[in-house]
mmCIF file of C-alpha atoms and ligand atoms in Angstrom:
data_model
loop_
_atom_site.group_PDB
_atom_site.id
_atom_site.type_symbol
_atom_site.label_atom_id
_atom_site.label_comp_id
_atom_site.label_asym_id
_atom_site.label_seq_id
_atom_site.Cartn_x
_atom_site.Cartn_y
_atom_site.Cartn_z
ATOM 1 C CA UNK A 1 101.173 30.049 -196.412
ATOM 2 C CA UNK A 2 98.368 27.497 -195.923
ATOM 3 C CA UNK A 3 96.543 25.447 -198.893
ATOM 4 C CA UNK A 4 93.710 27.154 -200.270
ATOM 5 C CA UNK A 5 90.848 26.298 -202.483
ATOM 6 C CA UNK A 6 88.329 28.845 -204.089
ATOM 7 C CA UNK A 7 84.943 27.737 -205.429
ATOM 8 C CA UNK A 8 81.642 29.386 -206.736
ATOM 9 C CA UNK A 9 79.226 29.816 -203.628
ATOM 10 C CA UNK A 10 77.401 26.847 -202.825
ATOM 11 C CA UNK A 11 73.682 25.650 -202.608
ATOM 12 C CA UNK A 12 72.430 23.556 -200.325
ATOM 13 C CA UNK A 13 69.507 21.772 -201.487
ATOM 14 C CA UNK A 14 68.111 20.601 -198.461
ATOM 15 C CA UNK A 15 67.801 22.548 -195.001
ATOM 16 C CA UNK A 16 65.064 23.816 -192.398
ATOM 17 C CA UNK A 17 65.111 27.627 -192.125
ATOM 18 C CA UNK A 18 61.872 26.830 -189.233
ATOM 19 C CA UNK A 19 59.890 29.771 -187.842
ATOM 20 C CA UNK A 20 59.129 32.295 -184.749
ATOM 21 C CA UNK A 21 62.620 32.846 -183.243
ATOM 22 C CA UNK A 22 64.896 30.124 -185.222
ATOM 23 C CA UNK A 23 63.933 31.330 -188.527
ATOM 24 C CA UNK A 24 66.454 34.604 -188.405
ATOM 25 C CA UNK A 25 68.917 32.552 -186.987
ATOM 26 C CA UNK A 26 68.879 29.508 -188.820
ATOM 27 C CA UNK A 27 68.480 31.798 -192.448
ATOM 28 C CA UNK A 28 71.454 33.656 -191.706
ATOM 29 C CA UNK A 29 73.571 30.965 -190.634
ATOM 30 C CA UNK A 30 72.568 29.432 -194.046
ATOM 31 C CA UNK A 31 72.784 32.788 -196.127
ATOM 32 C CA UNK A 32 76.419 33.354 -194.932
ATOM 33 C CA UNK A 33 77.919 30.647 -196.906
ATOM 34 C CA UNK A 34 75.596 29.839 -199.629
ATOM 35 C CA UNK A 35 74.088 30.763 -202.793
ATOM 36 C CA UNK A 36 70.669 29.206 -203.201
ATOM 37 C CA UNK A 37 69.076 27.323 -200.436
ATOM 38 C CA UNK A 38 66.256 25.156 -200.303
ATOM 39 C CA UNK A 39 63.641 25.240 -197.254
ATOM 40 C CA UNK A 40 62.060 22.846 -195.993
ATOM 41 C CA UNK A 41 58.229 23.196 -195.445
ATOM 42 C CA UNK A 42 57.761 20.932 -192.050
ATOM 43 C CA UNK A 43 57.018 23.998 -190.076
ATOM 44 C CA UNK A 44 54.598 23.662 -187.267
ATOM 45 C CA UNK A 45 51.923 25.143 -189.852
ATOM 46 C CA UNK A 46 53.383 23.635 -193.099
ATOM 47 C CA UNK A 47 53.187 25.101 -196.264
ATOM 48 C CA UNK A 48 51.148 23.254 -198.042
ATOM 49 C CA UNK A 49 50.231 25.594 -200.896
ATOM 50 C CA UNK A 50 51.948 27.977 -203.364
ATOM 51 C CA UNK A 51 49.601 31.396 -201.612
ATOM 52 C CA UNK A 52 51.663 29.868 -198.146
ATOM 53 C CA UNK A 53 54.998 29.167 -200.359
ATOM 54 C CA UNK A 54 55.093 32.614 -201.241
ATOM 55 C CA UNK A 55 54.754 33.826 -197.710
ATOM 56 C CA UNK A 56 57.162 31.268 -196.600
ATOM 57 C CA UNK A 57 59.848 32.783 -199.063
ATOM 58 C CA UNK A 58 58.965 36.319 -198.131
ATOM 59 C CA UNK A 59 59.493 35.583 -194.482
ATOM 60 C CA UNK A 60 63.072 34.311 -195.284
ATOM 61 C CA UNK A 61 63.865 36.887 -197.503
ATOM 62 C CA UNK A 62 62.713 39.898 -194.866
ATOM 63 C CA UNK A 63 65.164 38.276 -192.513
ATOM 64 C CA UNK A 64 67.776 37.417 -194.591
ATOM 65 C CA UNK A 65 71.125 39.581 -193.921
ATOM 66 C CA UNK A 66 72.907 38.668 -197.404
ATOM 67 C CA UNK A 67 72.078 39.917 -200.552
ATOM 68 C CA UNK A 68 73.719 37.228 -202.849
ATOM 69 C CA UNK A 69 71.643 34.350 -201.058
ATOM 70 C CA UNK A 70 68.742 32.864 -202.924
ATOM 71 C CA UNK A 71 66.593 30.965 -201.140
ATOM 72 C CA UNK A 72 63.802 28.691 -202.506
ATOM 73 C CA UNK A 73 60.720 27.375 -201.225
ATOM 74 C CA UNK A 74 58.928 24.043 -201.472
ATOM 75 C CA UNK A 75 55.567 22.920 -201.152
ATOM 76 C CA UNK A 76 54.432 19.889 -198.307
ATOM 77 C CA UNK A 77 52.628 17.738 -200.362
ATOM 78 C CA UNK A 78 49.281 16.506 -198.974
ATOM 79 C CA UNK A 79 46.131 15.204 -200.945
ATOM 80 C CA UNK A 80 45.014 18.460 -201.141
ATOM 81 C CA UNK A 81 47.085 20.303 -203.300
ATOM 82 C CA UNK A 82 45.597 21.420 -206.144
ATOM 83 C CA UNK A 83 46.537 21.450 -210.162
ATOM 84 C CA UNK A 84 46.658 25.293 -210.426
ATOM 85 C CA UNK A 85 49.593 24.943 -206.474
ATOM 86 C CA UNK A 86 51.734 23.100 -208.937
ATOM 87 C CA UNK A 87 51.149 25.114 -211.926
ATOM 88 C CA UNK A 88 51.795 28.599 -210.355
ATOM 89 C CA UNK A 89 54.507 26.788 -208.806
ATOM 90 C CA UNK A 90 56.065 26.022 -211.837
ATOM 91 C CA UNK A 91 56.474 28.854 -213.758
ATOM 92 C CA UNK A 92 58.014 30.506 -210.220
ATOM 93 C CA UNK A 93 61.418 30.786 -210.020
ATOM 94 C CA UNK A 94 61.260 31.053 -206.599
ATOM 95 C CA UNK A 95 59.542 27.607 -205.817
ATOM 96 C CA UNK A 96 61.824 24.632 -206.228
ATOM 97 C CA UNK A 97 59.657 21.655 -206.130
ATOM 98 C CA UNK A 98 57.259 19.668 -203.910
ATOM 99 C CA UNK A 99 58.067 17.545 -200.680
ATOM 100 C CA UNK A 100 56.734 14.398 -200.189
ATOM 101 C CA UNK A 101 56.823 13.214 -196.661
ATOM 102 C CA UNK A 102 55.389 10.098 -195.845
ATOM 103 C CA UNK A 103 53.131 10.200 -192.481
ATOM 104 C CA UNK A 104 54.629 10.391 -188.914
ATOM 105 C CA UNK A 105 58.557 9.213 -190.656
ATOM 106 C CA UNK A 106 60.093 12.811 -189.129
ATOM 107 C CA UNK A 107 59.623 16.151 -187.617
ATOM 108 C CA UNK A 108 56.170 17.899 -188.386
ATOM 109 C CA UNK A 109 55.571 15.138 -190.805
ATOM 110 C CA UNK A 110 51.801 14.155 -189.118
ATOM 111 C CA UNK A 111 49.997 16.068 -192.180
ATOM 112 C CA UNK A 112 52.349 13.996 -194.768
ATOM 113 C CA UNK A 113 50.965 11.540 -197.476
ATOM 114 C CA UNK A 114 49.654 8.021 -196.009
ATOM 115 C CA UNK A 115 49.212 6.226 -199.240
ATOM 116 C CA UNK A 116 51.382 7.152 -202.038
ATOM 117 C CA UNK A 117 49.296 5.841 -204.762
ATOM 118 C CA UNK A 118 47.101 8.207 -203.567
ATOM 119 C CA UNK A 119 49.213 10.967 -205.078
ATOM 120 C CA UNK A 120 49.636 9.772 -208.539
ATOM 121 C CA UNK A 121 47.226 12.972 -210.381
ATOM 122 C CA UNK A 122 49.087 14.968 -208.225
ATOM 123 C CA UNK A 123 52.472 13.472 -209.574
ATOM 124 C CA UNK A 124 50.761 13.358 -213.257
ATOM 125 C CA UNK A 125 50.534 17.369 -212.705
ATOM 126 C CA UNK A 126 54.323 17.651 -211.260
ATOM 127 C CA UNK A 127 55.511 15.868 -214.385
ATOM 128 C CA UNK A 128 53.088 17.906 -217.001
ATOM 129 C CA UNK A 129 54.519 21.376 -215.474
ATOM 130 C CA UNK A 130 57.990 19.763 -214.705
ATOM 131 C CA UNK A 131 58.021 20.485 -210.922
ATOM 132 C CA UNK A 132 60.438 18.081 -209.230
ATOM 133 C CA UNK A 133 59.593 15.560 -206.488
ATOM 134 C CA UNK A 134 61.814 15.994 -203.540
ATOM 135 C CA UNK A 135 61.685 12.705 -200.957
ATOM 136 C CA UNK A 136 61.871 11.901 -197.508
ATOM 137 C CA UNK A 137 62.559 8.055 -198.633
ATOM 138 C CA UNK A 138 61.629 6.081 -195.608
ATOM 139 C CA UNK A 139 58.530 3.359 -195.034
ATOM 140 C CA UNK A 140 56.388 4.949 -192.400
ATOM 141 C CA UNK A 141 55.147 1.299 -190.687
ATOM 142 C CA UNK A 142 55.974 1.924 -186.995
ATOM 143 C CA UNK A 143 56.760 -1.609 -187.101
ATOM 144 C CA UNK A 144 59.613 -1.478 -189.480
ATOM 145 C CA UNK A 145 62.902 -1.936 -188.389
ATOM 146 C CA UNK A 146 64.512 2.341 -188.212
ATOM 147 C CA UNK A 147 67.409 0.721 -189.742
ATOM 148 C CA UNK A 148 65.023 -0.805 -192.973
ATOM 149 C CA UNK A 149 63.383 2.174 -193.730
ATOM 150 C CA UNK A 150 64.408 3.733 -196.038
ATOM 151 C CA UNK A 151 66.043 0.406 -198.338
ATOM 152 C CA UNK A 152 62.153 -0.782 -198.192
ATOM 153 C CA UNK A 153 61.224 2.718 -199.565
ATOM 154 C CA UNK A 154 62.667 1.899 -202.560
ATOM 155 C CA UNK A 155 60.185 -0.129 -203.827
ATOM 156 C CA UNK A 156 57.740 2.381 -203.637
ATOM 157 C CA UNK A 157 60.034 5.252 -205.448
ATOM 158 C CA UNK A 158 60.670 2.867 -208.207
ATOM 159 C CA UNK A 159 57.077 2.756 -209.148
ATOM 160 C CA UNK A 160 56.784 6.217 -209.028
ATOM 161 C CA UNK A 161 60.015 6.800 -211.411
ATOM 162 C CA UNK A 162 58.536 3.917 -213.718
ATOM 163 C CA UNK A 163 54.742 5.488 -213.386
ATOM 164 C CA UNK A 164 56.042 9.096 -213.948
ATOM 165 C CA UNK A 165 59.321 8.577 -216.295
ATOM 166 C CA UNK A 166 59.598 12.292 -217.347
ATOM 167 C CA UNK A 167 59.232 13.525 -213.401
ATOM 168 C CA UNK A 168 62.345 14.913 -211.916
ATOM 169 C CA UNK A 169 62.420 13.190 -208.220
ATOM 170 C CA UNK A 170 65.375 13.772 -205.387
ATOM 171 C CA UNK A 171 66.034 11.323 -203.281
ATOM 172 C CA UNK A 172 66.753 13.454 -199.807
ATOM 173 C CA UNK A 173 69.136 12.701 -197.182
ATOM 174 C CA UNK A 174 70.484 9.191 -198.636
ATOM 175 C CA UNK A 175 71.774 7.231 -195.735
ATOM 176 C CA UNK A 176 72.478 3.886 -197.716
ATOM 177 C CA UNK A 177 74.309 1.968 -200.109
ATOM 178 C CA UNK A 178 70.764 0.807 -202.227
ATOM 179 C CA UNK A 179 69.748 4.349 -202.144
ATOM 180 C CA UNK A 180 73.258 5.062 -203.977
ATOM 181 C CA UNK A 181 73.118 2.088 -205.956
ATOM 182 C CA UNK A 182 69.347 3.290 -207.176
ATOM 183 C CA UNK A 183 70.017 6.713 -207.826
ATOM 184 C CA UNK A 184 72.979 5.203 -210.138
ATOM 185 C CA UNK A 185 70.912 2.749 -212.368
ATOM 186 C CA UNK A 186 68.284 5.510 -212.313
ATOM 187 C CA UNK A 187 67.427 7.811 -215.785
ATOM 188 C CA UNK A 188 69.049 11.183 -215.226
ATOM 189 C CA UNK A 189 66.024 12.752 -213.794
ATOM 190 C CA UNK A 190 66.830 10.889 -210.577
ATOM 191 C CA UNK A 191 68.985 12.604 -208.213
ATOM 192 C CA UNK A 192 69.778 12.315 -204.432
ATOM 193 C CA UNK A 193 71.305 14.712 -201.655
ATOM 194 C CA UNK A 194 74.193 13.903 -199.093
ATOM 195 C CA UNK A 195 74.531 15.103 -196.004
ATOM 196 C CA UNK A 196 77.732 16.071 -193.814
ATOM 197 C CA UNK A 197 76.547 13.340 -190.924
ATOM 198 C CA UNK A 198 75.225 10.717 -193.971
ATOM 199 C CA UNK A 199 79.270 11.150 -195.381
ATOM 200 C CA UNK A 200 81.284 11.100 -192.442
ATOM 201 C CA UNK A 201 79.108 8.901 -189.648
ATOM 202 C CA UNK A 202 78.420 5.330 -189.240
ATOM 203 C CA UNK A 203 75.927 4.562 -186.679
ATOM 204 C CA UNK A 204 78.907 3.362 -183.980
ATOM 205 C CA UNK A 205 79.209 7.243 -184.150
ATOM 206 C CA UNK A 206 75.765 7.514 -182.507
ATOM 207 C CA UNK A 207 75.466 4.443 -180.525
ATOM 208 C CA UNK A 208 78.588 3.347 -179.361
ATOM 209 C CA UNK A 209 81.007 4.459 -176.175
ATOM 210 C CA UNK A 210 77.512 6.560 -175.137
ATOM 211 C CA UNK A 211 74.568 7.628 -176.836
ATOM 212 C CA UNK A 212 75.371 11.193 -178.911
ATOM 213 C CA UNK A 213 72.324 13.138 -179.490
ATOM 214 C CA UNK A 214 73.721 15.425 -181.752
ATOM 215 C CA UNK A 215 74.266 12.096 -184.332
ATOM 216 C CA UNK A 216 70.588 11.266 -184.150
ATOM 217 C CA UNK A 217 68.683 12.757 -187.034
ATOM 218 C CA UNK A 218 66.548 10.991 -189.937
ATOM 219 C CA UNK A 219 66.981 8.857 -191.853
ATOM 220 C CA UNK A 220 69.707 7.511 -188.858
ATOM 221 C CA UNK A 221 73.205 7.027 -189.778
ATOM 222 C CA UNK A 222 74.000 3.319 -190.740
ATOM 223 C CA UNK A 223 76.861 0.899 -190.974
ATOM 224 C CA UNK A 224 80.197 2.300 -192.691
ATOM 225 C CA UNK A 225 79.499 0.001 -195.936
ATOM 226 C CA UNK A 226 76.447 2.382 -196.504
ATOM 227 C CA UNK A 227 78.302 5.744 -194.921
ATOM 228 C CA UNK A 228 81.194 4.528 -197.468
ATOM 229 C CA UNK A 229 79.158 3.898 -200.455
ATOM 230 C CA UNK A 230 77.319 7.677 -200.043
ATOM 231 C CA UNK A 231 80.705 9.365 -199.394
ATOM 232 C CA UNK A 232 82.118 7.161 -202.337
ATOM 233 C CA UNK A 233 79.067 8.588 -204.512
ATOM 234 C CA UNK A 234 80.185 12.208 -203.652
ATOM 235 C CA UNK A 235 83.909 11.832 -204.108
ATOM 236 C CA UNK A 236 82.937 10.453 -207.619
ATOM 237 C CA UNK A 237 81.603 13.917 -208.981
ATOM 238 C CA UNK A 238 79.130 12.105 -210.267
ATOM 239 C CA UNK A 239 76.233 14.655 -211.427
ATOM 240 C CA UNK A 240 73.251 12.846 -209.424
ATOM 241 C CA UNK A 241 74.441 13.265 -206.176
ATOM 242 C CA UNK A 242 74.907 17.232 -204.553
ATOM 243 C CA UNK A 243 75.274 18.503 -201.319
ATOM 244 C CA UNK A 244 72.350 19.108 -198.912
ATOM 245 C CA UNK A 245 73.210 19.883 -195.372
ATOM 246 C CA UNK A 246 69.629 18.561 -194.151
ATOM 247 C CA UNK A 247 70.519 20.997 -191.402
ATOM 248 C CA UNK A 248 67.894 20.740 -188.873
ATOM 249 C CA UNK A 249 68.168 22.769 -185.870
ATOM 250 C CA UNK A 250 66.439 22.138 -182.634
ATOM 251 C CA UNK A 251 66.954 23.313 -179.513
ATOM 252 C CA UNK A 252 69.472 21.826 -177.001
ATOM 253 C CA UNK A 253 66.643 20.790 -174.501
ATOM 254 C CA UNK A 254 64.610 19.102 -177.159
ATOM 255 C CA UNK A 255 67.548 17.074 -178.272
ATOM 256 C CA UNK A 256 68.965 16.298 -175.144
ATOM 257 C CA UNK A 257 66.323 14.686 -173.807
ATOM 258 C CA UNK A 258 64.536 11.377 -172.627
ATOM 259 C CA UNK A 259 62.719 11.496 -176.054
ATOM 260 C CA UNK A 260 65.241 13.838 -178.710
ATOM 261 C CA UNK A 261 64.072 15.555 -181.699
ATOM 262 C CA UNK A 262 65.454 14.035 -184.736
ATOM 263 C CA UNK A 263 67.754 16.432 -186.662
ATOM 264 C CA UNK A 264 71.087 18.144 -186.436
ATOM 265 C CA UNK A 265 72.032 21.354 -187.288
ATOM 266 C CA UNK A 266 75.083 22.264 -189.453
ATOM 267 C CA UNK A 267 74.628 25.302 -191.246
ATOM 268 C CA UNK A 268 77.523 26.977 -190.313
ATOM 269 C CA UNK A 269 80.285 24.021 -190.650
ATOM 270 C CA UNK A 270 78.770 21.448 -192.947
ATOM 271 C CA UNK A 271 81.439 23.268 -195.585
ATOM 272 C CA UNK A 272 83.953 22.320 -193.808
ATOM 273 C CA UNK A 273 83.211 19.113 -192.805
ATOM 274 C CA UNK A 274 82.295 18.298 -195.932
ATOM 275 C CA UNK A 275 85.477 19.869 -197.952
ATOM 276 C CA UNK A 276 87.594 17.860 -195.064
ATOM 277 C CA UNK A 277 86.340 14.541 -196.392
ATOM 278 C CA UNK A 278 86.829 15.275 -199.712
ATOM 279 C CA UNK A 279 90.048 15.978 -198.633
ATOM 280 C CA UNK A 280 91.075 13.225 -196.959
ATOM 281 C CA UNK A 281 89.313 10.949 -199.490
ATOM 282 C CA UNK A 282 92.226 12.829 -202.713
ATOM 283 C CA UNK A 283 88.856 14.285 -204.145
ATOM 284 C CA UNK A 284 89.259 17.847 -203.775
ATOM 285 C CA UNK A 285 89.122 18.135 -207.911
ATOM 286 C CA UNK A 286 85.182 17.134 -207.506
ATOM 287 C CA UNK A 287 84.572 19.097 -204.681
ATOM 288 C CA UNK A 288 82.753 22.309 -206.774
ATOM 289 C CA UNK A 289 80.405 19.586 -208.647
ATOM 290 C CA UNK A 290 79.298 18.338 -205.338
ATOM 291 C CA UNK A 291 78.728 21.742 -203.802
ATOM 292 C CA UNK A 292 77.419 23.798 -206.645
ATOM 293 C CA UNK A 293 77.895 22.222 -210.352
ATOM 294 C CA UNK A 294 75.570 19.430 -210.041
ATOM 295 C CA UNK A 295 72.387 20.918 -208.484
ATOM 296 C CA UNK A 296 72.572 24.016 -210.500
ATOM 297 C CA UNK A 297 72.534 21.637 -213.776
ATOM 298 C CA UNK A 298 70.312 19.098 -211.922
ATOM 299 C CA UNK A 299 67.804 22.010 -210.513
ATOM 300 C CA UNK A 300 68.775 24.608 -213.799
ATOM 301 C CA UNK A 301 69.939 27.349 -211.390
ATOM 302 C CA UNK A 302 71.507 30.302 -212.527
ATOM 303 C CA UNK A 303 75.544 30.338 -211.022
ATOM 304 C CA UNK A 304 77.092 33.163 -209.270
ATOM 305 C CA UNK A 305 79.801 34.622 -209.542
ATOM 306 C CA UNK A 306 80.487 35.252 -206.111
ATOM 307 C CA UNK A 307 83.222 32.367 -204.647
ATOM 308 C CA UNK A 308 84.112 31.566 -201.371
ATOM 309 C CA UNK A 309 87.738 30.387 -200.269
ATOM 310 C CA UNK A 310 88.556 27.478 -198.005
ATOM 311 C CA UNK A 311 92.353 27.683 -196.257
ATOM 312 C CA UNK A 312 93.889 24.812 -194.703
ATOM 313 C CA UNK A 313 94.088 25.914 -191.239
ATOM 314 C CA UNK A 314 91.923 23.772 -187.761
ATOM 315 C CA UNK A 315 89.160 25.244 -186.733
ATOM 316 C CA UNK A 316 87.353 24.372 -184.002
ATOM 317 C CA UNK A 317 83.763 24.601 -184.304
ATOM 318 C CA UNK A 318 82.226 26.571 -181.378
ATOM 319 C CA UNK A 319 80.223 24.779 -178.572
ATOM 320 C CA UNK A 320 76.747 26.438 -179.031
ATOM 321 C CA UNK A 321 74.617 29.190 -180.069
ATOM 322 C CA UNK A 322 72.474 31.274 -178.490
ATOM 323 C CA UNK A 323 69.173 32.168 -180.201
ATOM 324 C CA UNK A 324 66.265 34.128 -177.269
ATOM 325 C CA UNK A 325 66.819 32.170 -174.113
ATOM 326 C CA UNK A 326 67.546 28.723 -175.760
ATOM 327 C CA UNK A 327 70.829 26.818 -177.172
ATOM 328 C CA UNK A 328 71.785 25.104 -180.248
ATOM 329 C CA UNK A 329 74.537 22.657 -180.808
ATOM 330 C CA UNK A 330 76.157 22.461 -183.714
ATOM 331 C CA UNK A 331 77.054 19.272 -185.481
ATOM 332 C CA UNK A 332 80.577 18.242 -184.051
ATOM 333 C CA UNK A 333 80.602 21.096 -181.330
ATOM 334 C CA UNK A 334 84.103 21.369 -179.417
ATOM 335 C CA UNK A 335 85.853 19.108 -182.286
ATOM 336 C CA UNK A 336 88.705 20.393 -184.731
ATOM 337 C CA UNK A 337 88.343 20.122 -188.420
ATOM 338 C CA UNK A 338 91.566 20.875 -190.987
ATOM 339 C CA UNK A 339 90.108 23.484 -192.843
ATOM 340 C CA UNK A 340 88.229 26.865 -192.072
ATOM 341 C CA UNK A 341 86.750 29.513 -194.580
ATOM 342 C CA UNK A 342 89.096 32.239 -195.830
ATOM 343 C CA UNK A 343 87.100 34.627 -196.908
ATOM 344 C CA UNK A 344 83.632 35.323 -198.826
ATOM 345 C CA UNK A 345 83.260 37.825 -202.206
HETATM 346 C C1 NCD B 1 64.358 17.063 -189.929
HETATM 347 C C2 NCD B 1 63.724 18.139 -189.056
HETATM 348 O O1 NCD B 1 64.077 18.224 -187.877
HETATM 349 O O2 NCD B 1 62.888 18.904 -189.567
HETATM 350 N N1 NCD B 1 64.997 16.093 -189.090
HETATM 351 C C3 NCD B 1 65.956 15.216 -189.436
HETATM 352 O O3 NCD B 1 66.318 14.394 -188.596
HETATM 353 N N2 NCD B 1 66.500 15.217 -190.624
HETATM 354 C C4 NCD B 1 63.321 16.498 -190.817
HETATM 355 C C5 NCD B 1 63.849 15.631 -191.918
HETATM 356 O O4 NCD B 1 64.470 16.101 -192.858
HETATM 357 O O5 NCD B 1 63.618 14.425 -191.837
HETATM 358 ZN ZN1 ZN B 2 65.333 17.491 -193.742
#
C-alpha cells in the first residue's frame, strides 16, 4: 500500500483562466483540483472594471464543470478605475482584489500602470474598503537588467506598504530571495505567492544544456540561492507565503518560437510538483498551510470540506493537450514525479 496524504481542496491564488477557446480548457483544468481560484484579468480585453469583473466571473462559472470550485475575479488596475469599481468590489464576495501590473513587464500588460504614484487615491480607496493589492513586482525600464527586476521593485512596494499601512498587498509570483526576505520583515498584511517553477527551478533549468521554453515565464527563474530561499519560505508554513500556480497557458507555437510568450502552464500537475518538494524537503506537515490554510486566513475564505488525496505512486505527466486545433505543454511534460492524486470528494 503506497503513502498517502489527504488535505482540504486547495486554492490557487494566482492563475490565467484566458478567453475564446482556452478559457473552458484552462477553467476546468483548474476546477478539477481546486477550491477557490483566482483569475487573472490580462485578457486581450482586460477587465478593468467591476460591470467587466462580473462578466469575467460569469464566463468562468458558465464553463466551469465542478460544482465545489470557486473562482474569483480581479480587477486590472489602470488610472481609470473609479471609487464606486473598488467599492462594489468590496462588498463582493466574488471579487478578490485589484491587479497592479506595471506597463509592458508581461503578457497583455500594455494597458498597465506607468507611474505608480499615480495610483495612490486609487490605493487610498483599496485601503478605505479593504480590497487587497495583488502585484506583478517587476521595474518596467526596458533597460533593466530581466534578472533585476523585480529586487529593484521593491523599492517602489515599500512606499506603497509605508504610504498605505492598513492595505492588504500580495506580492505575486516571488522569484527571489529579497522578495522573501521583504515579505518576512513586512506587517502581516503583506503576503506573497509561490509558484511550482519559482520552488523547484533555478535559471540553469532554463538556460543551460539548451534553451527550454517551457521554463521561460515572468518574473524568470533565478539562481538556486533565490529558488532556495522561496522554496525555504514555503517549507516553513509560514502564513505569508501560499501557493499560486501562476499557471499561464499559451499555445505550443507561441512558446516555441523565435520570440516565446512568457508563461507556463501547470494547472493540472502544479499539486504534484509542488507536494513532491515538500516532500523531498521533510515538510509534508506544512504542506495544507501552503496549499489552503494560509490564503484562506490571509484572503478570509470560507474552507471546504471537500479533500483531495495524494498517493505515493510516479506519474508521468502527459506530453500535451489538445484544445481546437492547437497544443499546450504542460510544465515538465514527459517527466516522472513521485506522487499522483488518489482521488477527489
Ligand atoms: C503570465 C501570462 O502569460 O499571462 N505570464 C507569465 O510568464 N507569468 C503573466 C504574468 O503573470 O506575468
Ligand atoms: Zn500571472
Amino acid at each position: 500500500m503506497s503513502e498517502l496524504i489527504t488535505i482540504k481542496l486547495p486554492n490557487d491564488m494566482h492563475v490565467h483562466f484566458r478567453e475564446g477557446n482556452l478559457l473552458d480548457f484552462a477553467v476546468n483544468a483548474t476546477a478539477e483540483h481546486f477550491h477557490h481560484a483566482v483569475a487573472m484579468p490580462n485578457l486581450i480585453d482586460p477587465v478593468t472594471t467591476y460591470k467587466k469583473a462580473l462578466k469575467y466571473y460569469e464566463q468562468i462559472q458558465t464553463v466551469s464543470n465542478h460544482s465545489h470550485f470557486k473562482p474569483l475575479v480581479t480587477m486590472y488596475l489602470t488610472g481609470d478605475i473609479k471609487e464606486i469599481d473598488i467599492s462594489q468590489g468590496s462588498s463582493d464576495s466574488r471579487i478578490i482584489g485589484v491587479k497592479l501590473y506595471p506597463a509592458g513587464v508581461t503578457t497583455n500588460s500594455s494597458n498597465g500602470v506607468s507611474n505608480i504614484q499615480d495610483c495612490y487615491k486609487i490605493f487610498e480607496w483599496m485601503e478605505k474598503y479593504d480590497l487587497p493589492l495583488l502585484v506583478h513586482g517587476e521595474v518596467n525600464n526596458p533597460e533593466t537588467d530581466i534578472f533585476d527586476r523585480e529586487k529593484l521593485f521593491i523599492d517602489e512596494l515599500m512606499l506603497i506598504t509605508q504610504n498605505f499601512p492598513e492595505l492588504r498587498v500580495i506580492f505575486e509570483h516571488i522569484s527571489t530571495k529579497d522578495a522573501v526576505d521583504f515579505v518576512k520583515d513586512s506587517a502581516d498584511l503583506v503576503a506573497a505567492t509561490i509558484t511550482p517553477q519559482h520552488m523547484v527551478l533555478n535559471r540553469n533549468d532554463l538556460l543551460s544544456g539548451g534553451l527550454k521554453p517551457h521554463h521561460y515565464c515572468l518574473p524568470v527563474v533565478k539562481r538556486e540561492i533565490h529558488r532556495k530561499a522561496i522554496a525555504e519560505a514555503a517549507f516553513s508554513g509560514n502564513r505569508k507565503f501560499f501557493l499560486g500556480t501562476d499557471s499561464a497557458p499559451h499555445y505550443k507555437n507561441q512558446k516555441q518560437s523565435s520570440c516565446g510568450c512568457a508563461g507556463i502552464f501547470s494547472a493540472s500537475t502544479a499539486l504534484v510538483i509542488y507536494l513532491d518538494a515538500f516532500d523531498k524537503a521533510g515538510a509534508l506537515e506544512k504542506f495544507e498551510d501552503f496549499c489552503v490554510n494560509n490564503s484562506s486566513h490571509f484572503y478570509k475564505l470560507a474552507k471546504t470540506d471537500k479533500q483531495i488525496t495524494f498517493k505515493k505512486e510516479i506519474f508521468e505527466v502527459q506530453s500535451s493537450y489538445a484544445v481546437g486545433d492547437q497544443e499546450i505543454i504542460p510544465f515538465m511534460a514527459n517527466q516522472k514525479i513521485s506522487w499522483s492524486i488518489a482521488k477527489e470528494l
